[in-house]
Short mmCIF file of C-alpha atoms in Angstrom, two decimals:
data_model
loop_
_atom_site.label_atom_id
_atom_site.label_comp_id
_atom_site.label_asym_id
_atom_site.label_seq_id
_atom_site.Cartn_x
_atom_site.Cartn_y
_atom_site.Cartn_z
CA MET A 1221 -45.12 10.28 -8.02
CA LEU A 1222 -43.22 8.48 -5.29
CA ARG A 1223 -40.27 8.06 -7.63
CA SER A 1224 -40.13 11.79 -8.44
CA LEU A 1225 -40.46 12.89 -4.84
CA VAL A 1226 -37.93 10.44 -3.47
CA GLY A 1227 -35.45 11.09 -6.27
CA SER A 1228 -34.05 14.27 -4.75
CA GLU A 1229 -33.43 12.55 -1.42
CA MET A 1230 -31.66 9.70 -3.19
CA CYS A 1231 -29.27 12.12 -4.88
CA ILE A 1232 -28.68 14.06 -1.68
CA ARG A 1233 -28.11 10.96 0.49
CA ASP A 1234 -25.30 9.74 -1.78
CA SER A 1235 -23.57 12.96 -2.74
CA THR A 1236 -23.62 14.55 0.72
CA ALA A 1237 -22.38 11.45 2.53
CA ILE A 1238 -19.61 10.89 -0.02
CA MET A 1239 -18.61 14.56 0.05
CA VAL A 1240 -18.40 14.58 3.86
CA GLY A 1241 -16.56 11.26 3.93
CA THR A 1242 -13.93 12.25 1.36
CA SER A 1243 -13.40 15.61 3.07
CA ILE A 1244 -12.84 13.88 6.42
CA GLY A 1245 -10.32 11.59 4.75
CA ALA A 1246 -8.56 14.50 3.05
CA ARG A 1247 -8.17 16.33 6.36
CA ARG A 1248 -6.49 13.23 7.74
CA GLY A 1249 -4.18 12.86 4.77
CA ILE A 1250 -6.20 10.17 2.99
CA LEU A 1251 -6.91 10.99 -0.65
CA VAL A 1252 -9.71 8.96 -2.24
CA LYS A 1253 -10.07 9.31 -6.00
CA SER A 1254 -13.81 8.58 -6.23
CA GLY A 1255 -16.88 7.68 -4.23
CA VAL A 1256 -16.88 4.22 -5.80
CA VAL A 1257 -13.59 3.55 -3.98
CA LEU A 1258 -15.27 4.09 -0.62
CA GLU A 1259 -17.88 1.45 -1.42
CA ALA A 1260 -15.19 -0.99 -2.54
CA VAL A 1261 -13.09 -0.36 0.59
CA SER A 1262 -16.10 -1.01 2.82
CA ASN A 1263 -16.54 -4.43 1.18
CA ILE A 1264 -12.94 -5.67 1.15
CA SER A 1265 -12.46 -9.25 2.29
CA CYS A 1266 -8.68 -9.51 1.93
CA VAL A 1267 -5.79 -7.08 2.45
CA ILE A 1268 -2.45 -7.81 0.78
CA PHE A 1269 0.57 -5.87 2.01
CA ASP A 1270 3.86 -5.34 0.24
CA LYS A 1271 6.82 -5.66 2.61
CA THR A 1272 9.57 -3.12 1.96
CA GLY A 1273 8.35 0.45 2.46
CA THR A 1274 4.86 -0.66 3.45
CA LEU A 1275 5.02 -2.92 6.50
CA THR A 1276 8.56 -1.66 7.02
CA THR A 1277 9.83 1.91 7.01
CA GLY A 1278 11.87 1.48 3.84
CA ALA A 1279 14.85 3.14 5.56
CA LEU A 1280 17.24 0.27 4.94
CA ARG A 1281 20.80 0.22 6.19
CA VAL A 1282 23.70 -2.11 5.48
CA VAL A 1283 24.48 -4.15 8.60
CA ASP A 1284 27.06 -6.53 7.14
CA SER A 1285 29.10 -6.95 3.98
CA GLN A 1286 31.52 -9.35 2.35
CA LEU A 1287 33.99 -8.02 -0.21
CA PHE A 1288 36.02 -9.87 -2.79
CA GLU A 1289 38.90 -9.10 -5.13
CA PRO A 1290 36.90 -8.64 -8.34
CA LYS A 1291 39.49 -9.97 -10.80
CA THR A 1292 40.49 -13.19 -9.13
CA ALA A 1293 37.36 -13.47 -6.99
CA GLY A 1294 39.40 -15.54 -4.65
CA SER A 1295 40.29 -13.80 -1.43
CA VAL A 1296 38.38 -11.67 1.02
CA THR A 1297 39.63 -8.10 1.28
CA SER A 1298 38.90 -5.26 3.68
CA THR A 1299 38.14 -2.80 0.90
CA LEU A 1300 37.16 -2.93 -2.73
CA GLN A 1301 39.35 -1.53 -5.45
CA SER A 1302 38.72 2.12 -6.21
CA ASP A 1303 37.21 1.48 -9.64
CA VAL A 1304 34.74 -1.06 -8.23
CA LEU A 1305 33.69 1.34 -5.49
CA ARG A 1306 33.02 4.03 -8.05
CA ALA A 1307 31.10 1.61 -10.24
CA ILE A 1308 28.82 0.48 -7.40
CA VAL A 1309 27.97 4.04 -6.41
CA ALA A 1310 27.46 5.10 -10.02
CA VAL A 1311 25.11 2.23 -10.83
CA GLU A 1312 23.08 2.47 -7.61
CA LYS A 1313 22.53 6.18 -8.12
CA GLN A 1314 20.62 5.28 -11.29
CA SER A 1315 17.87 3.83 -9.12
CA THR A 1316 15.49 5.40 -6.60
CA HIS A 1317 14.84 2.11 -4.82
CA PRO A 1318 15.49 2.23 -1.03
CA ILE A 1319 17.92 -0.69 -1.32
CA ALA A 1320 19.96 1.13 -3.98
CA ARG A 1321 20.14 4.27 -1.86
CA ALA A 1322 21.27 2.30 1.19
CA VAL A 1323 24.02 0.46 -0.70
CA ALA A 1324 25.28 3.67 -2.34
CA THR A 1325 25.43 5.43 1.03
CA PHE A 1326 27.30 2.53 2.63
CA VAL A 1327 29.86 2.22 -0.17
CA GLN A 1328 30.54 5.95 -0.06
CA GLY A 1329 31.10 5.57 3.67
CA LEU A 1330 33.75 2.91 3.03
CA CYS A 1331 35.86 5.59 1.39
CA GLY A 1332 35.77 7.75 4.51
CA GLU A 1333 36.49 11.37 3.76
CA GLU A 1334 38.16 10.54 0.44
CA ALA A 1335 36.32 12.18 -2.41
CA PHE A 1336 36.10 10.43 -5.74
CA GLU A 1337 34.61 11.18 -9.10
CA ILE A 1338 31.62 9.07 -10.03
CA PRO A 1339 32.14 7.59 -13.51
CA GLU A 1340 29.66 7.79 -16.36
CA VAL A 1341 27.12 5.01 -16.63
CA THR A 1342 25.96 3.66 -19.98
CA GLU A 1343 23.39 1.07 -20.99
CA SER A 1344 21.65 1.13 -17.65
CA ASN A 1345 18.78 -1.36 -17.36
CA THR A 1346 16.50 -1.88 -14.39
CA ILE A 1347 15.09 -5.41 -14.14
CA PRO A 1348 11.90 -5.35 -12.02
CA GLY A 1349 12.18 -7.62 -9.01
CA LYS A 1350 15.81 -8.50 -9.70
CA GLY A 1351 18.01 -5.39 -9.69
CA ILE A 1352 19.93 -3.23 -12.10
CA THR A 1353 22.66 -3.79 -14.68
CA ALA A 1354 24.83 -1.17 -16.36
CA THR A 1355 28.12 -0.61 -18.11
CA VAL A 1356 30.71 1.48 -16.28
CA GLY A 1357 34.05 2.15 -17.93
CA GLY A 1358 33.45 -0.66 -20.38
CA VAL A 1359 32.78 -3.19 -17.60
CA ARG A 1360 29.41 -4.78 -17.05
CA VAL A 1361 28.15 -4.31 -13.48
CA SER A 1362 25.13 -6.15 -12.08
CA ILE A 1363 23.67 -5.36 -8.66
CA GLY A 1364 20.65 -7.11 -7.21
CA SER A 1365 19.23 -10.48 -6.25
CA LEU A 1366 20.89 -13.88 -6.11
CA ASN A 1367 19.22 -14.93 -9.37
CA LEU A 1368 20.61 -11.86 -11.15
CA ALA A 1369 24.07 -12.55 -9.75
CA ARG A 1370 23.99 -16.15 -10.95
CA GLU A 1371 23.07 -15.00 -14.44
CA ALA A 1372 25.84 -12.38 -14.47
CA ALA A 1373 28.56 -14.63 -13.00
CA PRO A 1374 28.56 -17.80 -15.12
CA GLU A 1375 31.77 -19.07 -13.51
CA GLY A 1376 30.06 -19.31 -10.13
CA PHE A 1377 30.83 -17.73 -6.78
CA PRO A 1378 34.09 -17.83 -4.77
CA LYS A 1379 34.44 -20.50 -2.11
CA ALA A 1380 34.97 -17.81 0.50
CA LEU A 1381 31.36 -16.64 0.02
CA THR A 1382 29.28 -17.07 3.17
CA ASP A 1383 25.99 -18.92 2.75
CA HIS A 1384 23.27 -16.27 3.10
CA SER A 1385 20.38 -18.49 2.03
CA LYS A 1386 19.00 -18.69 5.57
CA THR A 1387 19.51 -15.08 6.61
CA SER A 1388 16.54 -12.96 7.62
CA LYS A 1389 18.14 -9.90 6.07
CA THR A 1390 17.84 -8.52 2.55
CA THR A 1391 20.83 -9.67 0.50
CA VAL A 1392 22.30 -7.71 -2.42
CA TYR A 1393 24.97 -9.15 -4.72
CA VAL A 1394 27.41 -7.14 -6.84
CA VAL A 1395 28.94 -8.73 -9.93
CA TYR A 1396 31.78 -6.79 -11.56
CA GLY A 1397 32.50 -8.12 -15.01
CA GLU A 1398 31.82 -11.82 -14.56
CA HIS A 1399 33.02 -12.16 -10.98
CA LEU A 1400 31.31 -11.62 -7.66
CA ALA A 1401 32.70 -8.43 -6.13
CA ALA A 1402 30.60 -7.89 -3.01
CA VAL A 1403 27.63 -9.01 -0.94
CA PHE A 1404 25.69 -6.58 1.23
CA LEU A 1405 23.19 -7.50 3.95
CA LEU A 1406 20.55 -4.90 4.69
CA GLN A 1407 18.06 -4.59 7.49
CA ASP A 1408 14.82 -2.65 7.63
CA GLU A 1409 12.73 -1.58 10.60
CA VAL A 1410 9.13 -2.72 10.94
CA ARG A 1411 6.68 0.17 11.22
CA GLU A 1412 5.60 0.62 14.82
CA GLU A 1413 1.92 0.72 13.85
CA ALA A 1414 2.05 -2.29 11.49
CA LYS A 1415 1.13 -4.90 14.10
CA ASP A 1416 -1.85 -2.86 15.35
CA VAL A 1417 -3.14 -2.45 11.78
CA VAL A 1418 -2.85 -6.16 11.06
CA GLU A 1419 -4.67 -6.93 14.32
CA TYR A 1420 -7.41 -4.46 13.34
CA PHE A 1421 -8.11 -6.24 10.06
CA HIS A 1422 -7.98 -9.63 11.77
CA SER A 1423 -10.55 -8.35 14.28
CA MET A 1424 -12.74 -7.38 11.34
CA ASN A 1425 -12.50 -10.97 10.02
CA LYS A 1426 -10.43 -9.93 7.01
CA THR A 1427 -7.73 -12.12 5.49
CA VAL A 1428 -4.31 -10.48 5.69
CA LEU A 1429 -1.51 -11.57 3.33
CA MET A 1430 1.99 -10.32 2.62
CA VAL A 1431 3.82 -10.50 -0.70
CA SER A 1432 7.47 -9.60 -1.19
CA GLY A 1433 10.26 -9.89 -3.69
CA ASP A 1434 12.68 -10.51 -0.83
CA ASN A 1435 13.97 -13.91 0.29
CA GLU A 1436 11.68 -16.15 2.31
CA ASN A 1437 13.47 -15.78 5.64
CA ALA A 1438 13.48 -11.99 5.46
CA ALA A 1439 9.79 -11.98 4.57
CA LEU A 1440 8.87 -14.41 7.37
CA ALA A 1441 10.80 -12.33 9.93
CA VAL A 1442 8.67 -9.28 9.13
CA ALA A 1443 5.47 -11.33 8.97
CA ASN A 1444 6.10 -12.81 12.42
CA ALA A 1445 6.79 -9.36 13.82
CA VAL A 1446 3.43 -7.97 12.65
CA GLY A 1447 1.29 -11.05 13.29
CA ILE A 1448 0.81 -12.47 9.78
CA PRO A 1449 0.83 -16.32 9.68
CA ASP A 1450 3.60 -18.02 7.71
CA SER A 1451 0.98 -19.60 5.43
CA CYS A 1452 -0.11 -16.12 4.36
CA VAL A 1453 3.34 -15.02 3.18
CA PHE A 1454 4.39 -15.04 -0.49
CA ALA A 1455 8.14 -14.42 -0.78
CA GLY A 1456 10.51 -14.08 -3.71
CA ARG A 1457 7.78 -12.78 -6.03
CA LEU A 1458 8.54 -10.68 -9.10
CA PRO A 1459 6.16 -7.82 -10.02
CA GLY A 1460 4.26 -10.02 -12.48
CA GLU A 1461 3.98 -12.75 -9.86
CA LYS A 1462 2.52 -10.26 -7.38
CA VAL A 1463 -0.25 -9.68 -9.90
CA SER A 1464 -0.82 -13.43 -10.06
CA VAL A 1465 -1.14 -13.58 -6.27
CA VAL A 1466 -3.77 -10.83 -6.30
CA SER A 1467 -5.63 -12.46 -9.18
CA SER A 1468 -5.63 -15.89 -7.53
CA VAL A 1469 -7.03 -14.45 -4.30
CA GLN A 1470 -9.77 -12.66 -6.24
CA GLN A 1471 -10.83 -15.91 -7.88
CA ASN A 1472 -10.21 -18.31 -4.98
CA SER A 1473 -13.68 -18.16 -3.50
CA ALA A 1474 -17.24 -19.14 -4.24
CA VAL A 1475 -18.06 -15.49 -3.60
CA ASP A 1476 -15.97 -12.86 -5.36
CA ASN A 1477 -13.27 -11.57 -3.04
CA VAL A 1478 -12.76 -7.82 -2.87
CA VAL A 1479 -8.99 -7.47 -2.58
CA CYS A 1480 -7.11 -4.43 -1.31
CA PHE A 1481 -3.42 -4.22 -2.19
CA VAL A 1482 -1.18 -1.83 -0.27
CA GLY A 1483 2.22 -0.90 -1.73
CA ASP A 1484 4.64 1.92 -2.37
CA GLY A 1485 7.08 1.06 -5.15
CA ILE A 1486 7.20 0.93 -8.93
CA ASN A 1487 7.26 -2.87 -8.61
CA ASP A 1488 3.85 -2.70 -6.91
CA ALA A 1489 2.10 -0.72 -9.67
CA PRO A 1490 0.82 -3.77 -11.61
CA ALA A 1491 -0.60 -5.33 -8.43
CA LEU A 1492 -2.17 -2.01 -7.41
CA ALA A 1493 -3.91 -1.89 -10.78
CA GLN A 1494 -5.07 -5.52 -10.57
CA ALA A 1495 -6.57 -5.25 -7.08
CA ASN A 1496 -10.15 -4.12 -6.54
CA VAL A 1497 -8.71 -1.36 -4.37
CA GLY A 1498 -5.13 -0.16 -4.70
CA VAL A 1499 -3.75 1.90 -1.82
CA ALA A 1500 -0.38 3.64 -2.16
CA ILE A 1501 1.88 4.95 0.59
CA GLY A 1502 2.40 8.69 0.13
CA ALA A 1503 6.18 8.40 0.35
CA GLY A 1504 6.17 5.88 -2.50
CA THR A 1505 6.94 6.32 -6.19
CA ASP A 1506 4.90 8.49 -8.53
CA VAL A 1507 3.92 5.43 -10.57
CA ALA A 1508 2.41 3.71 -7.53
CA ILE A 1509 0.55 6.86 -6.46
CA GLU A 1510 -0.81 7.42 -9.96
CA THR A 1511 -2.01 3.81 -10.23
CA ALA A 1512 -3.63 3.58 -6.80
CA ASP A 1513 -7.26 4.32 -5.99
CA ALA A 1514 -6.37 5.91 -2.64
CA VAL A 1515 -3.21 7.46 -1.24
CA LEU A 1516 -2.06 7.64 2.38
CA MET A 1517 -0.24 10.98 2.31
CA HIS A 1518 1.11 10.70 5.86
CA SER A 1519 2.66 7.30 5.03
CA SER A 1520 1.13 5.81 8.17
CA LEU A 1521 -0.59 2.43 8.08
CA ARG A 1522 -2.99 3.64 10.77
CA ASP A 1523 -4.58 5.68 7.99
CA LEU A 1524 -5.42 2.43 6.19
CA ALA A 1525 -7.51 1.32 9.16
CA THR A 1526 -9.02 4.82 9.23
CA LEU A 1527 -9.91 4.58 5.53
CA HIS A 1528 -11.61 1.23 6.01
CA SER A 1529 -13.56 2.37 9.07
CA LEU A 1530 -14.55 5.65 7.39
CA ALA A 1531 -15.70 3.86 4.23
CA ARG A 1532 -17.91 1.54 6.30
CA LYS A 1533 -19.42 4.51 8.12
CA VAL A 1534 -20.13 6.35 4.85
CA VAL A 1535 -21.81 3.35 3.21
CA TRP A 1536 -23.82 2.66 6.37
CA ARG A 1537 -24.94 6.30 6.47
CA ILE A 1538 -26.03 6.15 2.81
CA LYS A 1539 -28.12 3.05 3.52
CA LEU A 1540 -29.63 4.68 6.61
CA ASN A 1541 -30.52 7.77 4.60
CA PHE A 1542 -32.14 5.59 1.95
CA VAL A 1543 -34.32 3.79 4.49
CA TRP A 1544 -35.25 7.07 6.17
CA ALA A 1545 -36.14 8.81 2.88
CA CYS A 1546 -38.30 5.90 1.71
CA ALA A 1547 -40.10 5.55 5.05
CA TYR A 1548 -40.64 9.30 5.39
CA ASN A 1549 -42.09 9.69 1.90
CA CYS A 1550 -44.21 6.54 2.15
CA VAL A 1551 -45.84 8.02 5.25
CA MET A 1552 -46.15 11.64 4.12
CA ILE A 1553 -47.19 11.22 0.47
CA PRO A 1554 -50.62 9.72 1.32
CA PHE A 1555 -51.30 12.69 3.60
CA ALA A 1556 -50.24 15.18 0.93
CA ALA A 1557 -52.33 13.36 -1.71
CA GLY A 1558 -55.45 13.51 0.46
CA VAL A 1559 -55.85 9.74 0.86
CA PHE A 1560 -57.14 10.15 4.42
CA LEU A 1561 -59.45 13.09 3.66
CA PRO A 1562 -62.61 11.07 2.91
CA ILE A 1563 -61.81 8.54 5.63
CA ALA A 1564 -60.82 10.63 8.64
CA ASP A 1565 -61.17 14.16 7.29
CA ILE A 1566 -57.38 14.61 7.56
CA ASN A 1567 -55.79 16.85 4.99
CA LEU A 1568 -52.28 18.29 4.65
CA PRO A 1569 -52.40 21.83 3.20
CA PRO A 1570 -50.07 22.46 0.22
CA LEU A 1571 -47.95 24.88 2.27
CA PHE A 1572 -47.29 22.25 4.93
CA ALA A 1573 -46.81 19.55 2.27
CA GLY A 1574 -44.06 21.60 0.65
CA PHE A 1575 -42.45 22.23 4.03
CA ALA A 1576 -42.61 18.51 4.88
CA MET A 1577 -40.92 17.61 1.59
CA ALA A 1578 -38.14 20.13 2.24
CA MET A 1579 -37.63 18.74 5.72
CA SER A 1580 -37.08 15.31 4.21
CA SER A 1581 -34.04 16.65 2.32
CA VAL A 1582 -32.84 18.61 5.35
CA THR A 1583 -32.90 15.56 7.60
CA VAL A 1584 -30.93 13.54 5.03
CA VAL A 1585 -28.28 16.29 4.84
CA CYS A 1586 -28.08 16.56 8.63
CA SER A 1587 -27.75 12.80 8.88
CA SER A 1588 -24.81 12.87 6.48
CA LEU A 1589 -23.18 15.74 8.37
CA LEU A 1590 -23.14 13.56 11.47
CA LEU A 1591 -20.24 11.76 9.81
CA ARG A 1592 -18.12 14.69 11.00
CA LEU A 1593 -18.21 13.04 14.43
CA PHE A 1594 -16.16 10.14 13.02
CA ARG A 1595 -13.17 9.04 15.09
CA PRO A 1596 -10.39 6.77 13.72
CA PRO A 1597 -10.18 3.25 15.18
CA LEU A 1598 -6.43 3.51 15.83
CA ARG A 1599 -5.16 6.65 17.46
CA ASP A 1600 -1.61 7.88 17.03
CA PRO A 1601 -0.08 7.96 20.55
CA SER A 1602 2.13 10.89 19.55
CA GLN A 1603 -0.91 13.10 18.93
#
């Protein structure tokens, strides 16, 4: 009898609280794909951030460049040959990555007001975590990381090349044919709210890590700016290696770690799928959004703290409703069953018993509706 009477309250306590919680999130631009996600978010023990486009704005810009004569690869020049310029723009326009867009914009700016026709690109191939290669006008062009450049330029780099191994900026290499043609240094801005969000999770005793495909110095510069210790930074990681980082954190504990991965790019999709909770930035790629369990539509990291706080409130409210429903029914069922009638001549008429049972459901619903009073832990100063 107790099971049948309490059953309705159990259904109501879960569904109402989840419905209110997800609607609050939706109004704030946080899309949660299921109620199970809220429970997982409330239990996370570790948050892993991607760097570019997540902790940073993703609006990269070229701040320095070094250009070489592509055929002899010997002397530094002020401008690239026209065909190399066209090739760089043509290849980078094959990609939607923020780095590719920044390089293409910069190279077009080198030409000033001069208009040029972008050549046709064939055999384009994007290599996750490394860059892109393509054939332009019969010449192989490779644009991306240092490792990709070394593979594409077997004869090595010109002596005039500046050592960028210790720079804190993102470095992009261009190989035209088999010779290094250009090096671009890009800089990204750290999101203004990133440090506050990291501090929030630290205050909640959560482990905060950062994983990036960028060079170590660039990754450490961002980590130091937002308050992530150097020991918690994983730099130079390919997409598959990001998955390994997530997997190792999940298994590196006597108690199973609940890991939340936050990313925005196509390179983050495997890690988003591997994590217990994958959270995508709304301005990210469609693949990342499709893979993630929750999406921050406003592309603000403050919403991640809001999601975590909201999930904890929802789960706490569900538990409170459960305790209330059990206690209420344990007290009222004996009265309705007439247990105290022969002892103290106390009886609950059927009309009042039915009303009391209805009130049990009403109080659970009202308790869940109190979630509408939720306030985010980090307020946007602009609002």
